[in-house]
mmCIF file of C-alpha atoms and ligand atoms in Angstrom:
data_model
loop_
_atom_site.group_PDB
_atom_site.id
_atom_site.type_symbol
_atom_site.label_atom_id
_atom_site.label_comp_id
_atom_site.label_asym_id
_atom_site.label_seq_id
_atom_site.Cartn_x
_atom_site.Cartn_y
_atom_site.Cartn_z
ATOM 1 C CA MET R 1 -21.040 -24.489 -5.621
ATOM 2 C CA ILE R 2 -21.629 -23.015 -9.080
ATOM 3 C CA PRO R 3 -24.017 -20.040 -8.981
ATOM 4 C CA THR R 4 -27.107 -20.322 -11.183
ATOM 5 C CA TRP R 5 -25.917 -17.535 -13.535
ATOM 6 C CA LEU R 6 -22.762 -19.489 -14.367
ATOM 7 C CA GLN R 7 -24.415 -22.868 -15.010
ATOM 8 C CA ASN R 8 -24.354 -22.505 -18.805
ATOM 9 C CA ASP R 9 -20.707 -21.466 -18.811
ATOM 10 C CA TYR R 10 -19.912 -24.383 -16.558
ATOM 11 C CA GLN R 11 -21.776 -26.883 -18.730
ATOM 12 C CA SER R 12 -19.963 -25.728 -21.861
ATOM 13 C CA LEU R 13 -16.588 -26.237 -20.142
ATOM 14 C CA VAL R 14 -17.659 -29.673 -18.910
ATOM 15 C CA THR R 15 -18.655 -30.640 -22.439
ATOM 16 C CA LEU R 16 -15.289 -29.510 -23.791
ATOM 17 C CA GLY R 17 -13.556 -31.441 -21.020
ATOM 18 C CA ALA R 18 -15.577 -34.594 -21.615
ATOM 19 C CA ASN R 19 -14.663 -34.423 -25.314
ATOM 20 C CA GLN R 20 -10.981 -33.940 -24.507
ATOM 21 C CA GLN R 21 -11.163 -30.479 -26.046
ATOM 22 C CA LEU R 22 -10.590 -28.305 -23.017
ATOM 23 C CA HIS R 23 -7.815 -25.819 -23.753
ATOM 24 C CA HIS R 24 -4.733 -26.144 -21.538
ATOM 25 C CA GLY R 25 -4.869 -22.417 -20.783
ATOM 26 C CA LEU R 26 -8.257 -21.156 -19.705
ATOM 27 C CA LEU R 27 -8.887 -17.504 -18.875
ATOM 28 C CA LEU R 28 -12.066 -16.693 -16.966
ATOM 29 C CA LEU R 29 -12.911 -12.995 -17.089
ATOM 30 C CA GLY R 30 -15.401 -11.441 -14.728
ATOM 31 C CA ASN R 31 -15.976 -9.029 -11.857
ATOM 32 C CA HIS R 32 -14.903 -9.946 -8.391
ATOM 33 C CA GLY R 33 -18.031 -11.415 -6.932
ATOM 34 C CA VAL R 34 -19.304 -13.035 -10.130
ATOM 35 C CA GLY R 35 -18.222 -16.433 -8.813
ATOM 36 C CA SER R 36 -15.321 -17.156 -11.168
ATOM 37 C CA PHE R 37 -13.283 -18.877 -8.475
ATOM 38 C CA ASP R 38 -16.143 -21.239 -7.630
ATOM 39 C CA LEU R 39 -16.413 -22.098 -11.305
ATOM 40 C CA ALA R 40 -12.657 -22.590 -11.734
ATOM 41 C CA GLN R 41 -12.433 -24.753 -8.662
ATOM 42 C CA GLN R 42 -15.305 -26.975 -9.768
ATOM 43 C CA VAL R 43 -13.699 -27.451 -13.201
ATOM 44 C CA ALA R 44 -10.409 -28.306 -11.462
ATOM 45 C CA PHE R 45 -12.134 -30.877 -9.243
ATOM 46 C CA ASP R 46 -13.904 -32.348 -12.288
ATOM 47 C CA LEU R 47 -10.578 -32.659 -14.095
ATOM 48 C CA LEU R 48 -8.978 -34.374 -11.106
ATOM 49 C CA CYS R 49 -11.743 -36.878 -10.339
ATOM 50 C CA LEU R 50 -10.516 -40.432 -10.866
ATOM 51 C CA THR R 51 -13.673 -41.478 -12.722
ATOM 52 C CA ASN R 52 -12.358 -39.434 -15.695
ATOM 53 C CA ALA R 53 -15.934 -38.461 -16.469
ATOM 54 C CA MET R 54 -15.262 -34.709 -16.173
ATOM 55 C CA GLN R 55 -17.619 -34.606 -13.232
ATOM 56 C CA ALA R 56 -16.361 -34.786 -9.668
ATOM 57 C CA CYS R 57 -18.008 -37.900 -8.219
ATOM 58 C CA GLY R 58 -17.464 -36.728 -4.639
ATOM 59 C CA HIS R 59 -16.414 -40.172 -3.413
ATOM 60 C CA CYS R 60 -13.113 -41.182 -5.009
ATOM 61 C CA LYS R 61 -9.738 -40.578 -3.385
ATOM 62 C CA ALA R 62 -9.123 -37.493 -5.559
ATOM 63 C CA CYS R 63 -12.489 -35.941 -4.721
ATOM 64 C CA LEU R 64 -11.961 -36.568 -1.001
ATOM 65 C CA LEU R 65 -8.521 -34.946 -1.178
ATOM 66 C CA ASN R 66 -10.033 -31.968 -2.976
ATOM 67 C CA GLN R 67 -12.719 -31.625 -0.360
ATOM 68 C CA SER R 68 -10.040 -31.429 2.320
ATOM 69 C CA GLN R 69 -7.995 -29.118 0.042
ATOM 70 C CA THR R 70 -4.991 -31.408 0.118
ATOM 71 C CA HIS R 71 -4.878 -32.829 -3.420
ATOM 72 C CA PRO R 72 -1.215 -32.900 -4.434
ATOM 73 C CA ASP R 73 -2.073 -32.410 -8.128
ATOM 74 C CA TYR R 74 -3.917 -29.141 -7.506
ATOM 75 C CA LEU R 75 -2.154 -25.844 -6.965
ATOM 76 C CA LEU R 76 -3.660 -22.456 -6.185
ATOM 77 C CA ILE R 77 -1.593 -19.340 -6.856
ATOM 78 C CA GLU R 78 -2.659 -16.032 -5.298
ATOM 79 C CA PRO R 79 -0.919 -12.658 -5.150
ATOM 80 C CA ASP R 80 1.680 -12.536 -2.423
ATOM 81 C CA LYS R 81 0.775 -9.141 -0.952
ATOM 82 C CA GLU R 82 0.011 -7.283 -4.194
ATOM 83 C CA THR R 83 1.785 -9.139 -6.972
ATOM 84 C CA ILE R 84 2.356 -12.604 -8.353
ATOM 85 C CA SER R 85 6.108 -13.016 -8.646
ATOM 86 C CA VAL R 86 8.285 -14.812 -11.146
ATOM 87 C CA GLU R 87 9.196 -17.289 -8.376
ATOM 88 C CA GLN R 88 5.522 -18.192 -7.991
ATOM 89 C CA VAL R 89 5.277 -18.796 -11.740
ATOM 90 C CA ARG R 90 8.417 -20.953 -11.673
ATOM 91 C CA ALA R 91 6.717 -23.028 -8.996
ATOM 92 C CA ILE R 92 3.961 -23.668 -11.562
ATOM 93 C CA SER R 93 6.397 -24.979 -14.195
ATOM 94 C CA ASP R 94 8.052 -27.179 -11.566
ATOM 95 C CA PHE R 95 4.643 -28.435 -10.514
ATOM 96 C CA PHE R 96 3.691 -29.248 -14.105
ATOM 97 C CA VAL R 97 6.871 -31.146 -15.028
ATOM 98 C CA THR R 98 6.707 -33.596 -12.146
ATOM 99 C CA SER R 99 4.374 -36.532 -12.710
ATOM 100 C CA ALA R 100 0.902 -36.562 -11.244
ATOM 101 C CA SER R 101 0.439 -38.339 -7.933
ATOM 102 C CA TYR R 102 -2.853 -39.830 -9.071
ATOM 103 C CA GLN R 103 -2.127 -40.789 -12.699
ATOM 104 C CA GLY R 104 -4.525 -38.167 -14.072
ATOM 105 C CA ASN R 105 -4.425 -34.416 -14.637
ATOM 106 C CA LYS R 106 -2.687 -31.634 -12.774
ATOM 107 C CA VAL R 107 -4.416 -28.287 -12.401
ATOM 108 C CA VAL R 108 -3.243 -24.819 -11.416
ATOM 109 C CA ILE R 109 -5.576 -21.894 -10.713
ATOM 110 C CA ILE R 110 -4.132 -18.366 -10.740
ATOM 111 C CA LYS R 111 -6.309 -15.857 -8.902
ATOM 112 C CA ASN R 112 -6.051 -12.155 -9.819
ATOM 113 C CA ALA R 113 -3.944 -12.799 -12.910
ATOM 114 C CA GLU R 114 -3.668 -9.030 -13.454
ATOM 115 C CA SER R 115 -1.253 -9.025 -10.505
ATOM 116 C CA LEU R 116 1.386 -10.961 -12.469
ATOM 117 C CA THR R 117 4.548 -8.878 -12.692
ATOM 118 C CA LEU R 118 5.995 -8.379 -16.153
ATOM 119 C CA SER R 119 8.712 -10.982 -15.605
ATOM 120 C CA ALA R 120 6.147 -13.368 -14.131
ATOM 121 C CA SER R 121 3.958 -12.965 -17.245
ATOM 122 C CA ASN R 122 6.953 -13.692 -19.453
ATOM 123 C CA ALA R 123 7.773 -16.797 -17.454
ATOM 124 C CA LEU R 124 4.168 -17.916 -17.689
ATOM 125 C CA LEU R 125 4.264 -17.627 -21.482
ATOM 126 C CA LYS R 126 6.626 -20.581 -21.650
ATOM 127 C CA THR R 127 4.124 -22.758 -19.811
ATOM 128 C CA LEU R 128 1.359 -21.608 -22.128
ATOM 129 C CA GLU R 129 3.425 -22.052 -25.281
ATOM 130 C CA GLU R 130 4.679 -25.529 -24.510
ATOM 131 C CA PRO R 131 1.702 -27.285 -22.982
ATOM 132 C CA ASN R 132 2.220 -30.667 -21.374
ATOM 133 C CA LYS R 133 -0.467 -33.244 -21.822
ATOM 134 C CA SER R 134 -2.914 -33.467 -18.915
ATOM 135 C CA ARG R 135 -1.822 -30.109 -17.468
ATOM 136 C CA TYR R 136 -4.378 -27.329 -17.108
ATOM 137 C CA LEU R 137 -3.876 -23.727 -16.160
ATOM 138 C CA ILE R 138 -6.928 -21.655 -15.212
ATOM 139 C CA LEU R 139 -6.397 -17.904 -14.915
ATOM 140 C CA LEU R 140 -8.904 -15.583 -13.268
ATOM 141 C CA ALA R 141 -8.996 -11.861 -14.023
ATOM 142 C CA ASN R 142 -11.350 -8.923 -13.752
ATOM 143 C CA ASN R 143 -10.789 -7.678 -17.252
ATOM 144 C CA SER R 144 -8.600 -8.559 -20.173
ATOM 145 C CA ALA R 145 -7.220 -5.024 -20.584
ATOM 146 C CA ALA R 146 -4.906 -5.530 -17.621
ATOM 147 C CA LEU R 147 -3.235 -8.601 -19.146
ATOM 148 C CA PRO R 148 -0.443 -8.712 -21.732
ATOM 149 C CA ALA R 149 -1.631 -9.515 -25.264
ATOM 150 C CA THR R 150 0.831 -12.394 -25.406
ATOM 151 C CA ILE R 151 -0.962 -14.129 -22.523
ATOM 152 C CA LEU R 152 -4.405 -13.353 -23.921
ATOM 153 C CA SER R 153 -3.615 -14.801 -27.331
ATOM 154 C CA ARG R 154 -2.548 -18.109 -25.830
ATOM 155 C CA CYS R 155 -5.613 -18.709 -23.681
ATOM 156 C CA PHE R 156 -9.156 -19.807 -24.325
ATOM 157 C CA LYS R 157 -11.132 -16.852 -22.994
ATOM 158 C CA LYS R 158 -14.509 -16.954 -21.345
ATOM 159 C CA GLN R 159 -16.320 -13.796 -20.272
ATOM 160 C CA LEU R 160 -18.518 -14.453 -17.248
ATOM 161 C CA THR R 161 -21.594 -12.316 -16.725
ATOM 162 C CA VAL R 162 -24.525 -12.263 -14.336
ATOM 163 C CA GLU R 163 -28.135 -12.413 -15.459
ATOM 164 C CA HIS R 164 -29.831 -9.788 -13.276
ATOM 165 C CA GLN R 165 -33.042 -11.670 -12.611
ATOM 166 C CA GLN R 166 -31.066 -14.635 -11.318
ATOM 167 C CA ALA R 167 -28.905 -12.302 -9.269
ATOM 168 C CA LYS R 168 -31.994 -10.737 -7.689
ATOM 169 C CA SER R 169 -33.419 -14.110 -6.640
ATOM 170 C CA PHE R 170 -30.052 -15.045 -5.188
ATOM 171 C CA ILE R 171 -29.754 -11.761 -3.259
ATOM 172 C CA ALA R 172 -33.308 -12.053 -1.974
ATOM 173 C CA GLY R 173 -32.411 -15.575 -0.825
ATOM 174 C CA LEU R 174 -29.641 -14.061 1.306
ATOM 175 C CA GLY R 175 -32.284 -12.113 3.173
ATOM 176 C CA ILE R 176 -31.207 -8.774 1.666
ATOM 177 C CA ASP R 177 -33.934 -6.383 0.517
ATOM 178 C CA ILE R 178 -33.470 -6.241 -3.266
ATOM 179 C CA ASN R 179 -35.402 -2.976 -3.403
ATOM 180 C CA ALA R 180 -32.888 -1.199 -1.173
ATOM 181 C CA PRO R 181 -31.427 1.546 -3.390
ATOM 182 C CA TRP R 182 -27.792 0.538 -2.832
ATOM 183 C CA VAL R 183 -28.279 -3.057 -3.999
ATOM 184 C CA SER R 184 -28.487 -2.232 -7.720
ATOM 185 C CA ALA R 185 -24.765 -1.364 -7.709
ATOM 186 C CA PHE R 186 -23.966 -4.995 -6.904
ATOM 187 C CA LEU R 187 -26.169 -6.959 -9.281
ATOM 188 C CA ASP R 188 -23.050 -7.864 -11.257
ATOM 189 C CA LYS R 189 -21.298 -9.309 -8.217
ATOM 190 C CA PRO R 190 -23.839 -11.171 -6.099
ATOM 191 C CA ASN R 191 -21.181 -13.334 -4.435
ATOM 192 C CA THR R 192 -19.666 -10.201 -2.930
ATOM 193 C CA LEU R 193 -22.972 -9.550 -1.186
ATOM 194 C CA ALA R 194 -23.053 -13.142 0.046
ATOM 195 C CA LEU R 195 -19.576 -12.692 1.504
ATOM 196 C CA TRP R 196 -20.529 -9.438 3.241
ATOM 197 C CA GLN R 197 -23.638 -11.041 4.620
ATOM 198 C CA GLN R 198 -21.474 -13.830 6.025
ATOM 199 C CA GLN R 199 -19.090 -11.290 7.541
ATOM 200 C CA ASP R 200 -21.934 -9.245 8.971
ATOM 201 C CA ARG R 201 -20.970 -6.177 6.948
ATOM 202 C CA ILE R 202 -24.289 -5.290 5.319
ATOM 203 C CA THR R 203 -25.131 -2.577 7.873
ATOM 204 C CA VAL R 204 -21.773 -0.895 7.191
ATOM 205 C CA ILE R 205 -22.498 -0.923 3.453
ATOM 206 C CA GLU R 206 -25.919 0.587 4.123
ATOM 207 C CA SER R 207 -24.368 3.330 6.231
ATOM 208 C CA LEU R 208 -21.802 4.083 3.492
ATOM 209 C CA TYR R 209 -24.672 4.494 1.060
ATOM 210 C CA ALA R 210 -26.615 6.702 3.467
ATOM 211 C CA MET R 211 -23.573 8.939 3.963
ATOM 212 C CA ALA R 212 -22.910 9.177 0.219
ATOM 213 C CA MET R 213 -26.473 10.390 -0.282
ATOM 214 C CA LYS R 214 -26.207 13.111 2.374
ATOM 215 C CA ASN R 215 -25.902 16.740 1.353
ATOM 216 C CA ASP R 216 -23.617 17.655 4.223
ATOM 217 C CA ILE R 217 -21.092 14.942 3.436
ATOM 218 C CA HIS R 218 -18.386 17.045 5.067
ATOM 219 C CA ALA R 219 -19.918 16.282 8.460
ATOM 220 C CA CYS R 220 -19.250 12.557 7.929
ATOM 221 C CA HIS R 221 -15.450 12.896 7.944
ATOM 222 C CA LYS R 222 -14.868 11.174 11.275
ATOM 223 C CA GLN R 223 -17.227 8.288 10.589
ATOM 224 C CA LEU R 224 -15.885 7.683 7.072
ATOM 225 C CA LEU R 225 -12.273 7.840 8.219
ATOM 226 C CA GLU R 226 -12.975 5.251 10.887
ATOM 227 C CA LEU R 227 -14.555 2.897 8.350
ATOM 228 C CA PHE R 228 -11.813 3.417 5.725
ATOM 229 C CA ASN R 229 -9.157 2.668 8.326
ATOM 230 C CA GLN R 230 -11.068 -0.408 9.390
ATOM 231 C CA ASN R 231 -11.187 -1.753 5.859
ATOM 232 C CA PRO R 232 -9.758 -0.009 2.763
ATOM 233 C CA ASP R 233 -12.293 -1.906 0.577
ATOM 234 C CA TYR R 234 -14.887 0.531 1.884
ATOM 235 C CA ILE R 235 -13.198 3.344 -0.049
ATOM 236 C CA ASP R 236 -14.098 1.850 -3.438
ATOM 237 C CA ILE R 237 -17.626 1.136 -2.280
ATOM 238 C CA PHE R 238 -18.130 4.701 -1.058
ATOM 239 C CA VAL R 239 -16.641 6.071 -4.286
ATOM 240 C CA GLN R 240 -18.983 3.878 -6.304
ATOM 241 C CA PHE R 241 -22.028 5.080 -4.333
ATOM 242 C CA TYR R 242 -21.009 8.718 -4.616
ATOM 243 C CA ALA R 243 -20.369 8.395 -8.362
ATOM 244 C CA GLN R 244 -23.868 6.952 -8.665
ATOM 245 C CA LYS R 245 -25.253 9.987 -6.822
ATOM 246 C CA LEU R 246 -23.356 12.416 -9.086
ATOM 247 C CA GLN R 247 -24.734 10.676 -12.154
ATOM 248 C CA SER R 248 -28.308 10.939 -10.983
ATOM 249 C CA GLU R 249 -27.786 14.614 -10.096
ATOM 250 C CA LEU R 250 -26.416 15.240 -13.568
ATOM 251 C CA LEU R 251 -29.339 13.454 -15.188
ATOM 252 C CA GLY R 252 -31.786 15.321 -12.922
ATOM 253 C CA ASN R 253 -30.188 18.646 -13.934
ATOM 254 C CA THR R 254 -29.319 19.558 -10.356
ATOM 255 C CA LEU R 255 -25.620 19.403 -11.235
ATOM 256 C CA ASP R 256 -24.030 20.993 -14.298
ATOM 257 C CA ILE R 257 -21.538 19.082 -16.408
ATOM 258 C CA LYS R 258 -18.519 21.135 -15.295
ATOM 259 C CA ARG R 259 -19.121 20.536 -11.579
ATOM 260 C CA TYR R 260 -19.994 16.918 -12.329
ATOM 261 C CA GLN R 261 -16.631 16.411 -14.014
ATOM 262 C CA GLU R 262 -14.713 18.188 -11.256
ATOM 263 C CA LYS R 263 -16.363 16.174 -8.505
ATOM 264 C CA SER R 264 -15.985 12.878 -10.369
ATOM 265 C CA GLN R 265 -12.329 13.628 -10.967
ATOM 266 C CA ALA R 266 -11.787 14.408 -7.278
ATOM 267 C CA LEU R 267 -13.437 11.111 -6.304
ATOM 268 C CA LEU R 268 -11.415 9.005 -8.714
ATOM 269 C CA SER R 269 -8.089 10.591 -7.902
ATOM 270 C CA PHE R 270 -8.792 10.082 -4.187
ATOM 271 C CA ALA R 271 -9.356 6.348 -4.758
ATOM 272 C CA ASP R 272 -6.327 6.019 -7.083
ATOM 273 C CA LYS R 273 -4.021 7.941 -4.800
ATOM 274 C CA PHE R 274 -4.958 5.708 -1.928
ATOM 275 C CA LYS R 275 -4.001 2.616 -3.940
ATOM 276 C CA GLU R 276 -0.761 4.038 -5.315
ATOM 277 C CA VAL R 277 0.742 6.092 -2.531
ATOM 278 C CA LYS R 278 1.982 4.268 0.537
ATOM 279 C CA GLY R 279 1.773 6.033 3.878
ATOM 280 C CA LEU R 280 -0.808 8.495 2.628
ATOM 281 C CA ASN R 281 -2.323 10.843 5.196
ATOM 282 C CA LEU R 282 -5.811 9.465 4.754
ATOM 283 C CA SER R 283 -7.468 11.923 7.113
ATOM 284 C CA LEU R 284 -6.068 14.926 5.244
ATOM 285 C CA GLN R 285 -6.877 13.510 1.799
ATOM 286 C CA LEU R 286 -10.395 12.630 2.857
ATOM 287 C CA ASN R 287 -10.874 16.100 4.292
ATOM 288 C CA GLN R 288 -9.840 17.662 0.976
ATOM 289 C CA LEU R 289 -12.117 15.335 -0.960
ATOM 290 C CA LEU R 290 -15.150 16.021 1.212
ATOM 291 C CA LYS R 291 -14.533 19.784 0.936
ATOM 292 C CA LYS R 292 -14.512 19.508 -2.852
ATOM 293 C CA LEU R 293 -17.631 17.370 -2.896
ATOM 294 C CA SER R 294 -19.454 19.770 -0.554
ATOM 295 C CA TYR R 295 -18.394 23.148 -1.894
ATOM 296 C CA LEU R 296 -17.371 22.795 -5.535
HETATM 297 ZN ZN1 LIG J 301 -14.211 -38.415 -7.887
#
């Protein structure tokens, strides 16, 4: 389903599609949690519908196959572990050159396009430079800075954003208190909240926020370590909450700029190190971070 805040973007793509003007390479830019995959998938289903009306009818053979996620003319590419390899991109060219099973279009969606390796990006250029009729490639990425300029210049780009009032209604509809202080950090990615709600993770997020706000953060080592080991995604969320706290302390003049910078730096390098260094001693690193945050 297309979220309310993406309806206008969706309609403009539908109009282009209906007028046979949809670009063969479409790049949707937006935060994780903005709903870009839902949008991409709906456009793909519209393109594949046998009515050719650029609107999935929901009843034809193609629509039924899409609903059961078995349409042979639709391909979804996701990072294998952390990257999208050149072999995965070659599979796209092979997919595009063979004829469509249902006479119409063929569509590929690439999730997390920033995970394309350099050689995979180069291989993808060929597909973008020599478009085949009735073949559509939809790339999803967080931000354009992480993509090679050569890819960017060959795609039709669409920046997806969230209108905060619409996001608030949506979040309230999930049964989450929109006045809870931690919620404001997620107004740009409401779908992330919906996912957490589904996975019963809201109380964990609330406890991460509560810990970030504590003055004796050092005492939370054991609890944080347990959560970070459970799910590394919690690290970024905690870092985001703590950065928010540092900012408000700086603005409230309870933290001077030098200590603000030192603490922010410690936070960011903790998060980066975790992503870059395999086999990191998380307990030790966390201990060092919490010491810096408490005593700097
Ligand atoms: Zn249909």
